Amino acid sequence: MVASTHWLASAAGMAILERGGNAFDAAVATGLTLHVVEPHLNGLGGDVPIIAWRAEDDDPFVVCGQGVSPASATPEAFRQLGLELVPGTGHLAAVVPGAFGAWLRMLAEHGTMTFAEVTAPAIHYARDGFPVVPQIAASIRSVEKLFRSAWPTSKELYLPNDEVPAPGKLFRNPDLARTLDRLAAAGKAAGGDRENQVEAVRKAFYEGFVAEAVDAYVKQPVLDSSGREHAGLLTADDLAEWRATVERPTSVDFYGNTVYKTGPWGQGPVLLQQLAMLQAADVTRLAARSPELVHLVTEVAKLAFADREAFYGDPDRVDVPLEKLLSAEYAAERVASIGEYASEELVPGLGGRLPHFALHPTAVGAAAGAGEPTRGPAPDASAPIIDRDGSTRGDTCHLDVVDRWGNVVSATPSGGWLMSSPVIPELGFSLPTRAQMFWLEEGLPSTLAPRTRPRTTLSPGMLRTRDGGRVSFGTPGGDQQDQWVVPFLLEHLLFGADLQHAIDAPSWHSTHMPSSFYPRGREHLGLHVESRLGESVLSELRRRGHEVEDAGEWALGRISAAGRRADGVLMAAANPRGMQGYAVGR
């Protein structure tokens, strides 16, 4: 079974399974297809964390496809340019494109097919076209002026015939098709076994023609969200030195179920902290979807995200007290501070300190295309999502795969979306702007440093149920990713809902914590909720002091999930919001 945020990607992954491939083969095919058919949400030059579970193993593993900052990236380098924040768009925010390396490492070590086989669907859609969904047209329209005035390579690709492509029209990216074709040809030309061919593909990307094109293009100044033109710091050497890594996940027990996430170079442990606190508060005593439960979950999120800001960073560079943060004792200590009313504070534990962040984002100077977090589908699917600060947002993708043998994969591709930076003309894709998640303030766990992973929001998940089942899950959504999955997990694990009903349940999220994305703003006491919770619930939340914003009936989250029950039955579910996600299987 395959579930993802786009029906064509789900179908591509399922075709690989039908041909005898395993979940790892299918996940790579699905991910590469997402890079093509959801250019407003991710790209071949983006990032991806992966959590996967081999059928014969007891524990899942993580493949880190989060690229690092350039070797010359330091706070001083940005201060010399007169910048207090890393811009949210353009060349200065570029890090090493990590998604492609992560797909290749998983394919080489656990797949059964060649790169040419798994990339065939993506090449087909890039070369022959795919139908434009309304959100692609809306995203292009939101940055049309930028493309026309400052990013001519993006204008050439995304404004064919000098106009925004209409929803439903076939869209082609011939340069991207040629790039993928050249990479596949490099593998075939290398000969030898499958692993040798995959390594040849990696070298062609990170040490060959792709790296050379990236190096040359980043040297050319482009307009970014600071309002000025800057060249980038990323070089071919940065790409050549980087490798995707395989790591152990972090985990907590939640009422007899084990939930797995990435390490603190991602925000994944923030979900684990929330679950530990909810268990310490005995969330089972509260009724599903009740105002008391929504209030508790919201206040727990504030505490966990305060710790994220104070402590999380690349554990290869900083000491993150993860064992303490995930302990039952610490969870009980934290929830003891929660009262009847919404807290106006944002306080980390363990004596940690928060970085400074923008209380009034408009004063910083937002720009089209800056940032990532989604606010959910726009009421009119043809209209762009616009934040209160006037900026338009990109988003992310997600995929889940389970095969007949019980292998399971969860991955959250993102970055390199069409609004992030100009298209590299001969390659057909943009670079990731994940460096915007670093702080330029010295002494923080996520302070910018050379060859360091930014503390990303990308957060796939894996679950071992108390009866031995395995479930992968995740959602796009920036800072909201590890909030939207909390109601989903509560519904599925505690309140008896199957995967689809758990995804369909009303959701909510807090915006009280600072955004991970330029211009790093926050909404004091902000709480976005789906109106299907009911007016009585919304009224009670307002009485408790939350600044409630009705997001609409079906607006928050794009969760998908797939897995294998303890009895061997496969299951998958996709998100109905936006009417684009799709789950398929047999």
PDB file of N, CA and C in Angstrom, residues 12 21 26 30 66 88 114 123 228 243 246 248 263 319 365 369 373-374 412 424 446 456 459 480 531 544:
ATOM      1  N   ALA A  12       2.417   5.881  -8.755  1.00  0.00           N
ATOM      2  CA  ALA A  12       3.756   5.507  -9.204  1.00  0.00           C
ATOM      3  C   ALA A  12       4.391   4.512  -8.242  1.00  0.00           C
ATOM      4  N   GLY A  21       8.764  -4.818  -6.730  1.00  0.00           N
ATOM      5  CA  GLY A  21       9.648  -4.036  -5.882  1.00  0.00           C
ATOM      6  C   GLY A  21       9.191  -4.047  -4.439  1.00  0.00           C
ATOM      7  N   ALA A  26       9.609   1.425  -3.799  1.00  0.00           N
ATOM      8  CA  ALA A  26       8.381   2.193  -4.038  1.00  0.00           C
ATOM      9  C   ALA A  26       8.456   3.577  -3.419  1.00  0.00           C
ATOM     10  N   THR A  30       8.011   7.009  -5.404  1.00  0.00           N
ATOM     11  CA  THR A  30       6.978   7.952  -4.960  1.00  0.00           C
ATOM     12  C   THR A  30       7.586   9.310  -4.681  1.00  0.00           C
ATOM     13  N   GLN A  66      18.843  15.591   5.359  1.00  0.00           N
ATOM     14  CA  GLN A  66      18.915  17.033   5.600  1.00  0.00           C
ATOM     15  C   GLN A  66      20.334  17.505   5.331  1.00  0.00           C
ATOM     16  N   GLY A  88      14.738  34.266   3.839  1.00  0.00           N
ATOM     17  CA  GLY A  88      13.904  33.088   3.642  1.00  0.00           C
ATOM     18  C   GLY A  88      13.901  32.573   2.219  1.00  0.00           C
ATOM     19  N   THR A 114      16.968  -0.885  -9.863  1.00  0.00           N
ATOM     20  CA  THR A 114      17.968   0.103 -10.264  1.00  0.00           C
ATOM     21  C   THR A 114      17.372   1.504 -10.188  1.00  0.00           C
ATOM     22  N   ILE A 123      10.536  10.743 -14.599  1.00  0.00           N
ATOM     23  CA  ILE A 123      10.984  11.217 -15.911  1.00  0.00           C
ATOM     24  C   ILE A 123       9.801  11.373 -16.858  1.00  0.00           C
ATOM     25  N   ARG A 228      17.314  42.681  -1.164  1.00  0.00           N
ATOM     26  CA  ARG A 228      18.545  42.983  -1.882  1.00  0.00           C
ATOM     27  C   ARG A 228      19.033  41.738  -2.619  1.00  0.00           C
ATOM     28  N   ARG A 243      27.333  13.406   2.829  1.00  0.00           N
ATOM     29  CA  ARG A 243      26.728  12.092   2.641  1.00  0.00           C
ATOM     30  C   ARG A 243      25.472  11.984   3.503  1.00  0.00           C
ATOM     31  N   VAL A 246      22.778   7.299   8.276  1.00  0.00           N
ATOM     32  CA  VAL A 246      21.778   6.396   8.850  1.00  0.00           C
ATOM     33  C   VAL A 246      21.944   6.434  10.368  1.00  0.00           C
ATOM     34  N   ARG A 248      19.879   5.952  14.493  1.00  0.00           N
ATOM     35  CA  ARG A 248      18.786   5.386  15.277  1.00  0.00           C
ATOM     36  C   ARG A 248      17.754   6.468  15.564  1.00  0.00           C
ATOM     37  N   GLY A 263      16.134  12.383  15.392  1.00  0.00           N
ATOM     38  CA  GLY A 263      16.838  13.056  16.474  1.00  0.00           C
ATOM     39  C   GLY A 263      16.544  14.543  16.489  1.00  0.00           C
ATOM     40  N   ASP A 319      25.306  19.705  22.429  1.00  0.00           N
ATOM     41  CA  ASP A 319      24.852  18.693  23.366  1.00  0.00           C
ATOM     42  C   ASP A 319      23.379  18.938  23.684  1.00  0.00           C
ATOM     43  N   GLY A 365      10.131  42.661   7.426  1.00  0.00           N
ATOM     44  CA  GLY A 365      10.124  42.736   5.973  1.00  0.00           C
ATOM     45  C   GLY A 365       9.902  41.390   5.340  1.00  0.00           C
ATOM     46  N   GLY A 369       7.008  34.151  -1.011  1.00  0.00           N
ATOM     47  CA  GLY A 369       7.742  32.903  -1.082  1.00  0.00           C
ATOM     48  C   GLY A 369       8.550  32.564   0.142  1.00  0.00           C
ATOM     49  N   PRO A 373       5.571  27.150   6.563  1.00  0.00           N
ATOM     50  CA  PRO A 373       4.398  26.551   7.199  1.00  0.00           C
ATOM     51  C   PRO A 373       3.100  26.795   6.446  1.00  0.00           C
ATOM     52  N   THR A 374       2.276  25.787   6.387  1.00  0.00           N
ATOM     53  CA  THR A 374       0.965  25.912   5.757  1.00  0.00           C
ATOM     54  C   THR A 374      -0.071  26.309   6.780  1.00  0.00           C
ATOM     55  N   THR A 412       9.179  12.555   4.532  1.00  0.00           N
ATOM     56  CA  THR A 412       8.574  13.883   4.403  1.00  0.00           C
ATOM     57  C   THR A 412       9.453  14.767   3.524  1.00  0.00           C
ATOM     58  N   ILE A 424      17.562  26.608 -11.341  1.00  0.00           N
ATOM     59  CA  ILE A 424      18.858  26.468 -12.009  1.00  0.00           C
ATOM     60  C   ILE A 424      18.553  26.007 -13.428  1.00  0.00           C
ATOM     61  N   SER A 446      20.931  26.264  17.883  1.00  0.00           N
ATOM     62  CA  SER A 446      20.696  26.317  16.444  1.00  0.00           C
ATOM     63  C   SER A 446      21.325  27.555  15.814  1.00  0.00           C
ATOM     64  N   THR A 456      15.515  21.281  11.418  1.00  0.00           N
ATOM     65  CA  THR A 456      14.401  21.287  10.479  1.00  0.00           C
ATOM     66  C   THR A 456      13.076  20.972  11.171  1.00  0.00           C
ATOM     67  N   SER A 459       9.258  15.977   9.697  1.00  0.00           N
ATOM     68  CA  SER A 459       9.070  15.079  10.835  1.00  0.00           C
ATOM     69  C   SER A 459       8.206  13.862  10.510  1.00  0.00           C
ATOM     70  N   GLN A 480       3.597  23.040  12.358  1.00  0.00           N
ATOM     71  CA  GLN A 480       2.367  22.344  12.729  1.00  0.00           C
ATOM     72  C   GLN A 480       2.457  20.824  12.596  1.00  0.00           C
ATOM     73  N   SER A 531     -13.613  24.201  12.689  1.00  0.00           N
ATOM     74  CA  SER A 531     -14.912  24.521  13.273  1.00  0.00           C
ATOM     75  C   SER A 531     -15.741  23.291  13.586  1.00  0.00           C
ATOM     76  N   ARG A 544     -11.193  30.405  28.179  1.00  0.00           N
ATOM     77  CA  ARG A 544      -9.957  30.045  28.862  1.00  0.00           C
ATOM     78  C   ARG A 544      -8.770  30.914  28.438  1.00  0.00           C
TER      79      ARG A 544
END
